[in-house]
Amino acid sequence: MSVPLRAVQLNEANAFLKKHPEVLYVDLLIADMNGVVRGKRIERTSLHKVYEKGINLPASLFALDINGSTVESTGLGLDIGDADRICYPIPGTLSIEPWQKRPTAQLLMTMHELEGEPFFADPREVLANVVRKFDELGLTICAAFELEFYLIDQDNVNGRPQSPRSPVSGKRPVSTQVYLIDDLDEYVDCLQDILEGAKEQGIPADAIVKESAPAQFEVNLHHVSDPIKACEYAILLKRLVKNIAYDHEMDTTFMAKPYPGQAGNGLHVHISILDKEGNNIFASEDPEQNAALRHAIGGVLETLPAQMAFLCPNVNSYRRFGAQFYVPNSPSWGIDNRTVAVRVPTGSPDAVRIEHRVAGADANPYLLMASVLAGVHHGLTNQIEPPAPTEGNSYEQNEQSLPNNLRDALRVLDDSEVMARYIDPMYIDVFVACKESELAEFENSISDLEYNWYLHTV
């Protein structure tokens, strides 16, 4: 980190501490492979040292499975002596944690080699490498996420979630009621605190809508002209939602499919591209006639099978798919069509963009963004034409062809020459090793259903 940048960051720290003399602690946060936030808590007096020298954390932080255990087959654990790397603050991410009883701030970090180079296994750096390819073309990426989640009761039933009782009526919701304003009113204090907390933290969230299942909601984020920043907002928003819900004696889940027979949680991403003059290269009165838009879509659809392991990284991720839940299962696109994988929203010609609709809310935003942008860049630079846009119900017209389970998705990713040109093969090896370890543990477990079916019948 250069001396001028360090001085700027120290000024950021000084200004924040002066504005918030009540702050006692600062949480230093870094998102692992699964998007789970980990880190350290320090006293405010140590903040300047963090800006000056960083903090040490083991490289194995990026080789953790969903349970927080190191996957040794990644080579980032005992093979390197569980050695430390150094983490530095990300400018502009120092903010208050509004849910804390003891005044506490938070600061996002990113990992580097001890010599200063970014650490290859930090998902933020995986994305940064893809973004640099657009920088070389003089293109700027604008991006925004839509994040779905369930409010759930803090008390589960036999380990399974249930909807929380409404603080207003005392009843548990049981019906879909998409977009119903009354359902927003049932949980108004919690939902408004989420929006107000987002504003306090500088997260550009301006709307919450009722989604397609009991106590399911979606938060919309504004687009920003920095895809890395868009991902930071999504990661911080998830943490905010969870902790605000705790304050209201509720829990939340971003699990892809928490309830059989109900809609899963999605993470849609909107992407547009600006040229050197700031013009949207996708802008058009007739999107089908815009070559840049077509080529970007063509690249995304061609690479979509290889993206799936990043978009749907868990065993549970693939339970979310189904026509009745608006989760696309084929590489398809269309104009203002919510049954396809890549939707082009209608509206102002200047606001034409890509809406990628496949990923679940359990995806790591950095890896989701990196894989989608890899497809966009691949399409633009190779002028890949997409198939004809789908009109009407895509599920009736396009045969399911995307990987429908984690093992197949990992194989396609591991074999993809295109993805290996955008995402360091060393990182793909680490990711695949972690997910194969989780998959092996899952497959070695025996489910309740197996006992019910087989224990006394065979």
Coordinates of C-alpha atoms in Angstrom, one line a residue:
M1 CA 0.0 0.0 0.0
S2 CA 1.6 3.3 -1.1
V3 CA 2.3 6.1 1.3
P4 CA -0.2 8.6 -0.3
L5 CA -3.0 6.0 -0.1
R6 CA -2.1 5.2 3.5
A7 CA -2.3 8.9 4.4
V8 CA -5.7 9.2 2.7
Q9 CA -7.0 6.2 4.6
L10 CA -5.6 7.5 7.9
N11 CA -7.5 10.7 7.3
E12 CA -10.6 8.6 6.7
A13 CA -10.1 6.9 10.1
N14 CA -9.4 10.2 11.9
A15 CA -12.5 11.8 10.5
F16 CA -14.7 8.8 11.4
L17 CA -13.4 8.6 15.0
K18 CA -13.9 12.4 15.4
K19 CA -17.4 12.1 14.1
H20 CA -18.2 9.1 16.3
P21 CA -16.5 9.6 19.7
E22 CA -18.9 7.1 21.2
V23 CA -17.5 4.1 19.2
L24 CA -15.8 1.6 21.4
Y25 CA -14.9 -1.2 19.0
V26 CA -14.4 -1.9 15.3
D27 CA -15.2 -5.2 13.6
L28 CA -12.6 -6.0 10.9
L29 CA -14.5 -8.0 8.3
I30 CA -13.5 -10.2 5.3
A31 CA -15.8 -12.4 3.3
D32 CA -14.7 -16.0 2.7
M33 CA -15.4 -18.3 -0.3
N34 CA -19.0 -18.8 0.8
G35 CA -19.6 -15.1 1.4
V36 CA -19.5 -15.7 5.1
V37 CA -18.1 -12.7 7.0
R38 CA -15.2 -13.5 9.3
G39 CA -12.5 -11.3 11.0
K40 CA -11.5 -9.7 14.2
R41 CA -12.9 -7.2 16.7
I42 CA -10.5 -4.4 17.9
E43 CA -10.7 -1.5 20.3
R44 CA -11.0 2.0 18.7
T45 CA -7.5 2.8 19.8
S46 CA -6.1 0.2 17.5
L47 CA -7.8 1.4 14.3
H48 CA -4.9 3.6 13.3
K49 CA -2.5 0.7 13.5
V50 CA -4.8 -1.3 11.2
Y51 CA -4.7 1.4 8.6
E52 CA -0.9 1.7 8.9
K53 CA 0.1 -1.9 9.1
G54 CA -3.0 -4.0 8.4
I55 CA -3.8 -7.2 10.3
N56 CA -2.7 -10.8 9.9
L57 CA -5.1 -13.6 9.1
P58 CA -4.3 -17.1 7.9
A59 CA -4.5 -17.8 4.1
S60 CA -6.7 -20.8 5.1
L61 CA -9.5 -18.3 5.7
F62 CA -10.2 -18.8 2.0
A63 CA -10.1 -22.6 2.2
L64 CA -12.9 -22.9 4.7
D65 CA -16.0 -25.0 4.1
I66 CA -19.5 -23.9 5.1
N67 CA -18.9 -25.1 8.6
G68 CA -15.7 -23.1 9.0
S69 CA -13.3 -26.0 8.8
T70 CA -10.2 -25.9 6.7
V71 CA -10.3 -28.1 3.6
E72 CA -6.7 -29.4 3.5
S73 CA -6.9 -30.5 -0.1
T74 CA -6.8 -26.9 -1.2
G75 CA -3.2 -26.6 -0.1
L76 CA -3.9 -23.5 1.9
G77 CA -3.8 -25.1 5.4
L78 CA -1.2 -27.4 6.9
D79 CA 0.7 -27.7 3.6
I80 CA 1.9 -24.1 4.0
G81 CA 2.0 -24.2 7.8
D82 CA -1.3 -22.4 8.1
A83 CA 0.7 -19.3 7.4
D84 CA -0.6 -15.7 7.7
R85 CA -1.2 -13.2 5.0
I86 CA -1.8 -9.5 5.6
C87 CA -5.2 -7.8 5.3
Y88 CA -5.7 -4.1 4.6
P89 CA -8.7 -1.9 4.9
I90 CA -11.0 -1.2 1.9
P91 CA -11.4 2.6 1.6
G92 CA -15.0 3.9 2.1
T93 CA -16.2 0.9 4.1
L94 CA -15.8 2.2 7.6
S95 CA -19.3 2.6 9.1
I96 CA -21.5 2.2 12.2
E97 CA -23.1 -1.1 13.1
P98 CA -26.6 0.3 14.1
W99 CA -27.7 -2.9 15.8
Q100 CA -25.0 -3.0 18.4
K101 CA -25.8 -2.1 22.1
R102 CA -22.2 -1.2 22.6
P103 CA -21.3 1.4 19.9
T104 CA -19.3 -0.5 17.3
A105 CA -18.1 0.2 13.8
Q106 CA -17.2 -2.1 11.0
L107 CA -14.5 -2.1 8.3
L108 CA -14.1 -4.4 5.3
M109 CA -10.7 -5.8 4.6
T110 CA -8.9 -7.5 1.7
M111 CA -6.1 -10.0 1.8
H112 CA -2.6 -9.5 0.4
E113 CA 0.7 -11.4 0.2
L114 CA 3.3 -10.3 2.7
E115 CA 5.1 -8.5 -0.2
G116 CA 2.0 -6.5 -1.0
E117 CA 0.4 -8.3 -4.0
P118 CA -3.3 -9.1 -3.7
F119 CA -3.8 -12.7 -2.5
F120 CA -5.1 -14.9 -5.4
A121 CA -7.7 -16.8 -3.3
D122 CA -9.5 -13.7 -2.0
P123 CA -12.8 -13.7 -4.0
R124 CA -12.6 -9.9 -4.2
E125 CA -9.4 -10.3 -6.1
V126 CA -10.9 -12.9 -8.3
L127 CA -13.5 -10.3 -9.4
A128 CA -10.9 -7.5 -9.7
N129 CA -8.9 -9.6 -12.2
V130 CA -12.0 -9.8 -14.4
V131 CA -12.8 -6.1 -14.1
R132 CA -9.3 -5.2 -15.2
K133 CA -10.1 -6.8 -18.6
F134 CA -12.9 -4.2 -19.0
D135 CA -10.6 -1.4 -17.9
E136 CA -8.2 -2.4 -20.7
L137 CA -11.1 -1.8 -23.2
G138 CA -12.0 1.5 -21.7
L139 CA -15.3 0.2 -20.4
T140 CA -17.0 0.8 -17.1
I141 CA -19.3 -1.7 -15.5
C142 CA -22.5 -0.5 -13.7
A143 CA -24.1 -3.2 -11.5
A144 CA -26.8 -3.7 -8.9
F145 CA -28.2 -6.7 -7.0
E146 CA -31.6 -7.7 -5.9
L147 CA -31.4 -9.9 -2.8
E148 CA -34.2 -12.2 -1.5
F149 CA -34.5 -13.6 2.0
Y150 CA -36.9 -15.1 4.5
L151 CA -37.7 -13.8 7.9
I152 CA -38.0 -17.0 10.1
D153 CA -38.8 -17.7 13.7
Q154 CA -35.9 -18.0 16.1
D155 CA -37.4 -21.3 17.3
N156 CA -37.3 -24.1 14.7
V157 CA -39.5 -27.1 14.6
N158 CA -37.4 -30.3 14.7
G159 CA -34.5 -28.3 13.2
R160 CA -36.7 -26.9 10.4
P161 CA -37.6 -23.3 9.9
Q162 CA -41.0 -21.8 10.3
S163 CA -42.4 -18.3 9.6
P164 CA -42.2 -15.8 12.5
R165 CA -45.3 -14.6 14.2
S166 CA -46.3 -11.1 13.0
P167 CA -45.6 -8.5 15.6
V168 CA -48.8 -6.8 14.6
S169 CA -51.4 -9.7 14.3
G170 CA -49.5 -12.4 16.2
K171 CA -50.2 -14.8 13.3
R172 CA -47.8 -16.8 11.1
P173 CA -48.2 -16.1 7.4
V174 CA -49.1 -19.1 5.3
S175 CA -49.9 -17.8 1.8
T176 CA -47.8 -16.4 -1.1
Q177 CA -49.3 -12.9 -1.4
V178 CA -46.6 -11.5 -3.7
Y179 CA -46.3 -7.7 -3.6
L180 CA -48.9 -7.5 -0.8
I181 CA -48.4 -4.2 1.1
D182 CA -50.3 -5.5 4.1
D183 CA -47.5 -8.2 4.6
L184 CA -45.0 -5.4 4.7
D185 CA -47.0 -3.8 7.4
E186 CA -47.0 -7.0 9.4
Y187 CA -43.2 -6.7 9.8
V188 CA -42.9 -2.9 9.3
D189 CA -40.6 -2.1 12.2
C190 CA -38.0 -4.7 11.2
L191 CA -38.2 -3.9 7.5
Q192 CA -38.0 -0.1 8.0
D193 CA -35.0 -0.6 10.4
I194 CA -33.3 -2.5 7.6
L195 CA -33.7 0.4 5.2
E196 CA -32.7 3.0 7.8
G197 CA -29.7 0.9 8.8
A198 CA -28.7 0.6 5.2
K199 CA -28.8 4.3 4.8
E200 CA -26.7 4.8 8.0
Q201 CA -24.1 2.4 6.6
G202 CA -24.1 4.0 3.1
I203 CA -25.6 0.9 1.5
P204 CA -27.8 2.1 -1.4
A205 CA -31.0 0.2 -0.6
D206 CA -34.1 2.1 -1.3
A207 CA -36.9 -0.5 -1.5
I208 CA -38.2 -3.7 0.0
V209 CA -41.0 -5.7 -1.7
K210 CA -43.0 -8.7 -0.5
E211 CA -41.9 -11.8 -2.5
S212 CA -43.5 -15.1 -3.5
A213 CA -43.7 -16.9 -0.2
P214 CA -44.8 -16.4 3.4
A215 CA -42.4 -13.9 5.1
Q216 CA -40.2 -13.7 2.0
F217 CA -38.9 -10.3 1.0
E218 CA -36.5 -8.7 -1.5
V219 CA -34.2 -5.7 -1.1
N220 CA -33.3 -3.7 -4.2
L221 CA -29.9 -2.0 -4.4
H222 CA -29.2 1.0 -6.6
H223 CA -26.8 0.4 -9.5
V224 CA -23.2 1.8 -9.0
S225 CA -20.4 2.3 -11.5
D226 CA -18.1 -0.2 -9.7
P227 CA -19.0 -3.9 -9.7
I228 CA -16.6 -4.6 -6.7
K229 CA -18.4 -1.9 -4.7
A230 CA -21.8 -3.4 -5.7
C231 CA -20.6 -6.8 -4.2
E232 CA -19.4 -5.1 -1.0
Y233 CA -22.9 -3.6 -0.6
A234 CA -24.5 -7.0 -1.1
I235 CA -22.3 -8.7 1.5
L236 CA -22.8 -5.9 4.0
L237 CA -26.6 -5.9 3.4
K238 CA -26.8 -9.6 4.3
R239 CA -25.0 -8.9 7.6
L240 CA -27.3 -5.9 8.3
V241 CA -30.5 -7.9 7.5
K242 CA -29.5 -10.7 9.8
N243 CA -28.6 -8.5 12.8
I244 CA -31.6 -6.1 12.5
A245 CA -33.8 -9.2 12.5
Y246 CA -32.1 -10.4 15.7
D247 CA -33.0 -7.1 17.3
H248 CA -36.6 -7.7 16.5
E249 CA -36.4 -11.3 18.0
M250 CA -36.6 -12.9 14.5
D251 CA -34.1 -14.8 12.4
T252 CA -33.4 -14.7 8.7
T253 CA -32.2 -17.2 6.1
F254 CA -30.6 -16.7 2.7
M255 CA -30.6 -20.4 2.1
A256 CA -31.4 -21.1 -1.5
K257 CA -34.4 -23.4 -0.7
P258 CA -35.4 -23.4 2.9
Y259 CA -39.0 -24.7 2.4
P260 CA -40.1 -27.5 0.1
G261 CA -42.9 -26.3 -2.1
Q262 CA -42.1 -22.6 -1.7
A263 CA -40.0 -20.2 -3.7
G264 CA -36.3 -20.2 -3.1
N265 CA -34.1 -17.1 -2.4
G266 CA -32.5 -15.6 -5.5
L267 CA -29.7 -13.1 -6.1
H268 CA -30.4 -11.3 -9.4
V269 CA -27.7 -9.0 -10.8
H270 CA -28.3 -6.1 -13.2
I271 CA -25.4 -5.1 -15.5
S272 CA -24.8 -2.3 -18.0
I273 CA -21.6 -1.2 -19.6
L274 CA -20.4 2.4 -20.2
D275 CA -18.0 3.5 -22.8
K276 CA -15.2 6.1 -22.3
E277 CA -17.7 8.9 -22.9
G278 CA -20.1 7.5 -20.3
N279 CA -22.6 6.2 -22.8
N280 CA -24.4 2.9 -22.1
I281 CA -23.3 0.6 -24.9
F282 CA -26.5 -1.5 -24.5
A283 CA -28.7 1.5 -25.1
S284 CA -31.2 1.0 -27.9
E285 CA -34.8 1.6 -29.0
D286 CA -34.7 -2.0 -30.2
P287 CA -32.5 -4.2 -28.0
E288 CA -32.4 -7.0 -30.6
Q289 CA -30.6 -4.6 -33.0
N290 CA -27.9 -3.6 -30.5
A291 CA -24.8 -5.7 -31.4
A292 CA -23.0 -5.1 -28.1
L293 CA -26.0 -6.2 -26.1
R294 CA -26.4 -9.3 -28.3
H295 CA -22.8 -10.3 -28.1
A296 CA -22.7 -9.8 -24.3
I297 CA -25.8 -12.0 -23.9
G298 CA -24.3 -14.6 -26.3
G299 CA -21.1 -14.8 -24.2
V300 CA -23.1 -15.1 -20.9
L301 CA -25.3 -17.9 -22.3
E302 CA -22.4 -19.8 -23.8
T303 CA -20.5 -19.8 -20.5
L304 CA -23.6 -20.2 -18.3
P305 CA -23.1 -24.0 -17.7
A306 CA -19.6 -23.3 -16.5
Q307 CA -20.8 -20.4 -14.3
M308 CA -23.3 -22.6 -12.4
A309 CA -20.9 -23.8 -9.6
F310 CA -20.4 -20.1 -8.7
L311 CA -24.0 -19.1 -9.1
C312 CA -25.3 -22.2 -7.2
P313 CA -22.4 -23.3 -5.0
N314 CA -24.2 -25.6 -2.5
V315 CA -26.1 -28.9 -2.6
N316 CA -29.2 -27.1 -1.6
S317 CA -28.8 -24.5 -4.4
Y318 CA -30.2 -26.9 -7.0
R319 CA -33.5 -27.5 -5.1
R320 CA -34.5 -23.9 -6.0
F321 CA -35.1 -24.7 -9.7
G322 CA -38.5 -25.1 -11.1
A323 CA -40.9 -23.4 -13.6
Q324 CA -43.4 -22.5 -10.9
F325 CA -40.7 -20.5 -9.0
Y326 CA -39.4 -18.4 -12.0
V327 CA -35.9 -20.0 -11.8
P328 CA -34.6 -20.6 -15.3
N329 CA -33.0 -24.0 -16.1
S330 CA -31.7 -23.4 -19.6
P331 CA -29.4 -20.8 -21.3
S332 CA -32.1 -18.6 -22.6
W333 CA -32.8 -14.9 -22.9
G334 CA -35.7 -12.6 -23.8
I335 CA -37.1 -9.1 -23.7
D336 CA -39.0 -8.3 -20.5
N337 CA -39.4 -12.0 -19.9
R338 CA -39.1 -13.4 -16.3
T339 CA -39.0 -17.1 -17.4
V340 CA -35.5 -16.8 -19.0
A341 CA -32.0 -16.8 -17.6
V342 CA -31.0 -13.4 -19.0
R343 CA -33.8 -10.8 -19.1
V344 CA -33.5 -7.5 -20.8
P345 CA -35.9 -5.1 -19.0
T346 CA -37.9 -2.7 -21.1
G347 CA -38.2 1.0 -20.3
S348 CA -36.0 3.9 -21.2
P349 CA -33.7 3.1 -24.1
D350 CA -30.8 4.6 -22.1
A351 CA -31.4 2.2 -19.3
V352 CA -31.2 -1.1 -21.3
R353 CA -29.3 -3.7 -19.3
I354 CA -28.8 -7.3 -18.6
E355 CA -30.6 -8.9 -15.7
H356 CA -29.0 -12.3 -14.8
R357 CA -31.7 -14.3 -13.0
V358 CA -30.0 -17.7 -12.2
A359 CA -28.0 -17.3 -9.0
G360 CA -29.3 -18.1 -5.5
A361 CA -29.0 -15.8 -2.5
D362 CA -26.4 -18.3 -1.1
A363 CA -23.9 -17.3 -3.8
N364 CA -20.8 -15.3 -3.0
P365 CA -21.5 -11.9 -4.8
Y366 CA -17.9 -11.5 -5.8
L367 CA -17.8 -14.9 -7.5
L368 CA -21.2 -14.5 -9.0
M369 CA -20.2 -11.1 -10.5
A370 CA -16.8 -12.4 -11.7
S371 CA -18.4 -15.4 -13.6
V372 CA -21.1 -13.3 -15.2
L373 CA -18.7 -10.6 -16.3
A374 CA -16.4 -13.2 -17.7
G375 CA -19.2 -14.3 -19.9
V376 CA -20.0 -10.7 -20.9
H377 CA -16.3 -10.0 -21.8
H378 CA -16.0 -13.3 -23.7
G379 CA -19.1 -12.4 -25.7
L380 CA -18.1 -8.8 -26.5
T381 CA -14.5 -9.7 -27.6
N382 CA -15.5 -12.7 -29.7
Q383 CA -18.8 -11.2 -31.0
I384 CA -20.8 -14.2 -30.0
E385 CA -24.4 -14.2 -31.3
P386 CA -27.0 -15.6 -28.9
P387 CA -29.9 -17.8 -30.0
A388 CA -33.2 -16.1 -30.8
P389 CA -34.9 -14.4 -27.8
T390 CA -37.6 -16.5 -26.1
E391 CA -41.1 -15.1 -26.2
G392 CA -43.6 -16.5 -23.7
N393 CA -43.0 -19.4 -21.3
S394 CA -39.4 -20.4 -21.6
Y395 CA -40.0 -23.6 -19.6
E396 CA -42.3 -24.9 -22.3
Q397 CA -40.0 -24.0 -25.2
N398 CA -36.4 -24.7 -23.9
E399 CA -35.3 -28.1 -22.6
Q400 CA -33.5 -28.1 -19.3
S401 CA -29.8 -28.2 -20.0
L402 CA -28.0 -26.5 -17.2
P403 CA -26.2 -28.6 -14.6
N404 CA -28.9 -29.5 -12.0
N405 CA -26.6 -30.7 -9.2
L406 CA -23.4 -29.5 -7.6
R407 CA -21.2 -32.4 -8.8
D408 CA -22.0 -31.8 -12.5
A409 CA -21.6 -28.1 -12.0
L410 CA -18.1 -28.5 -10.5
R411 CA -17.1 -30.8 -13.4
V412 CA -18.2 -28.3 -16.0
L413 CA -16.4 -25.5 -14.3
D414 CA -13.2 -27.6 -13.9
D415 CA -13.2 -28.4 -17.6
S416 CA -14.0 -24.9 -18.9
E417 CA -11.2 -23.4 -21.0
V418 CA -13.0 -20.1 -21.2
M419 CA -13.5 -19.7 -17.5
A420 CA -9.8 -20.6 -16.9
R421 CA -8.9 -17.6 -19.0
Y422 CA -10.8 -15.3 -16.7
I423 CA -10.5 -16.9 -13.3
D424 CA -7.1 -18.1 -12.1
P425 CA -7.0 -21.9 -12.5
M426 CA -5.3 -22.0 -9.1
Y427 CA -8.4 -20.4 -7.6
I428 CA -10.8 -22.8 -9.5
D429 CA -8.8 -25.7 -8.0
V430 CA -9.3 -24.2 -4.5
F431 CA -13.0 -23.7 -5.0
V432 CA -13.6 -27.1 -6.5
A433 CA -11.6 -28.8 -3.7
C434 CA -13.7 -27.0 -1.0
K435 CA -17.0 -27.8 -2.7
E436 CA -16.1 -31.4 -3.4
S437 CA -15.2 -31.8 0.3
E438 CA -18.6 -30.5 1.3
L439 CA -20.3 -32.7 -1.3
A440 CA -18.5 -35.8 0.0
E441 CA -19.6 -35.1 3.6
F442 CA -23.2 -34.5 2.4
E443 CA -23.3 -37.8 0.4
N444 CA -21.8 -39.7 3.4
S445 CA -24.7 -38.6 5.7
I446 CA -27.9 -40.5 6.0
S447 CA -31.2 -38.5 5.8
D448 CA -34.3 -39.0 7.9
L449 CA -36.1 -39.9 4.7
E450 CA -33.8 -42.8 4.1
Y451 CA -34.5 -44.1 7.6
N452 CA -38.2 -43.7 7.0
W453 CA -38.1 -45.5 3.7
Y454 CA -35.6 -48.3 4.4
L455 CA -35.0 -49.0 8.1
H456 CA -37.9 -51.4 8.5
T457 CA -39.0 -52.1 4.9
V458 CA -36.1 -53.8 3.2

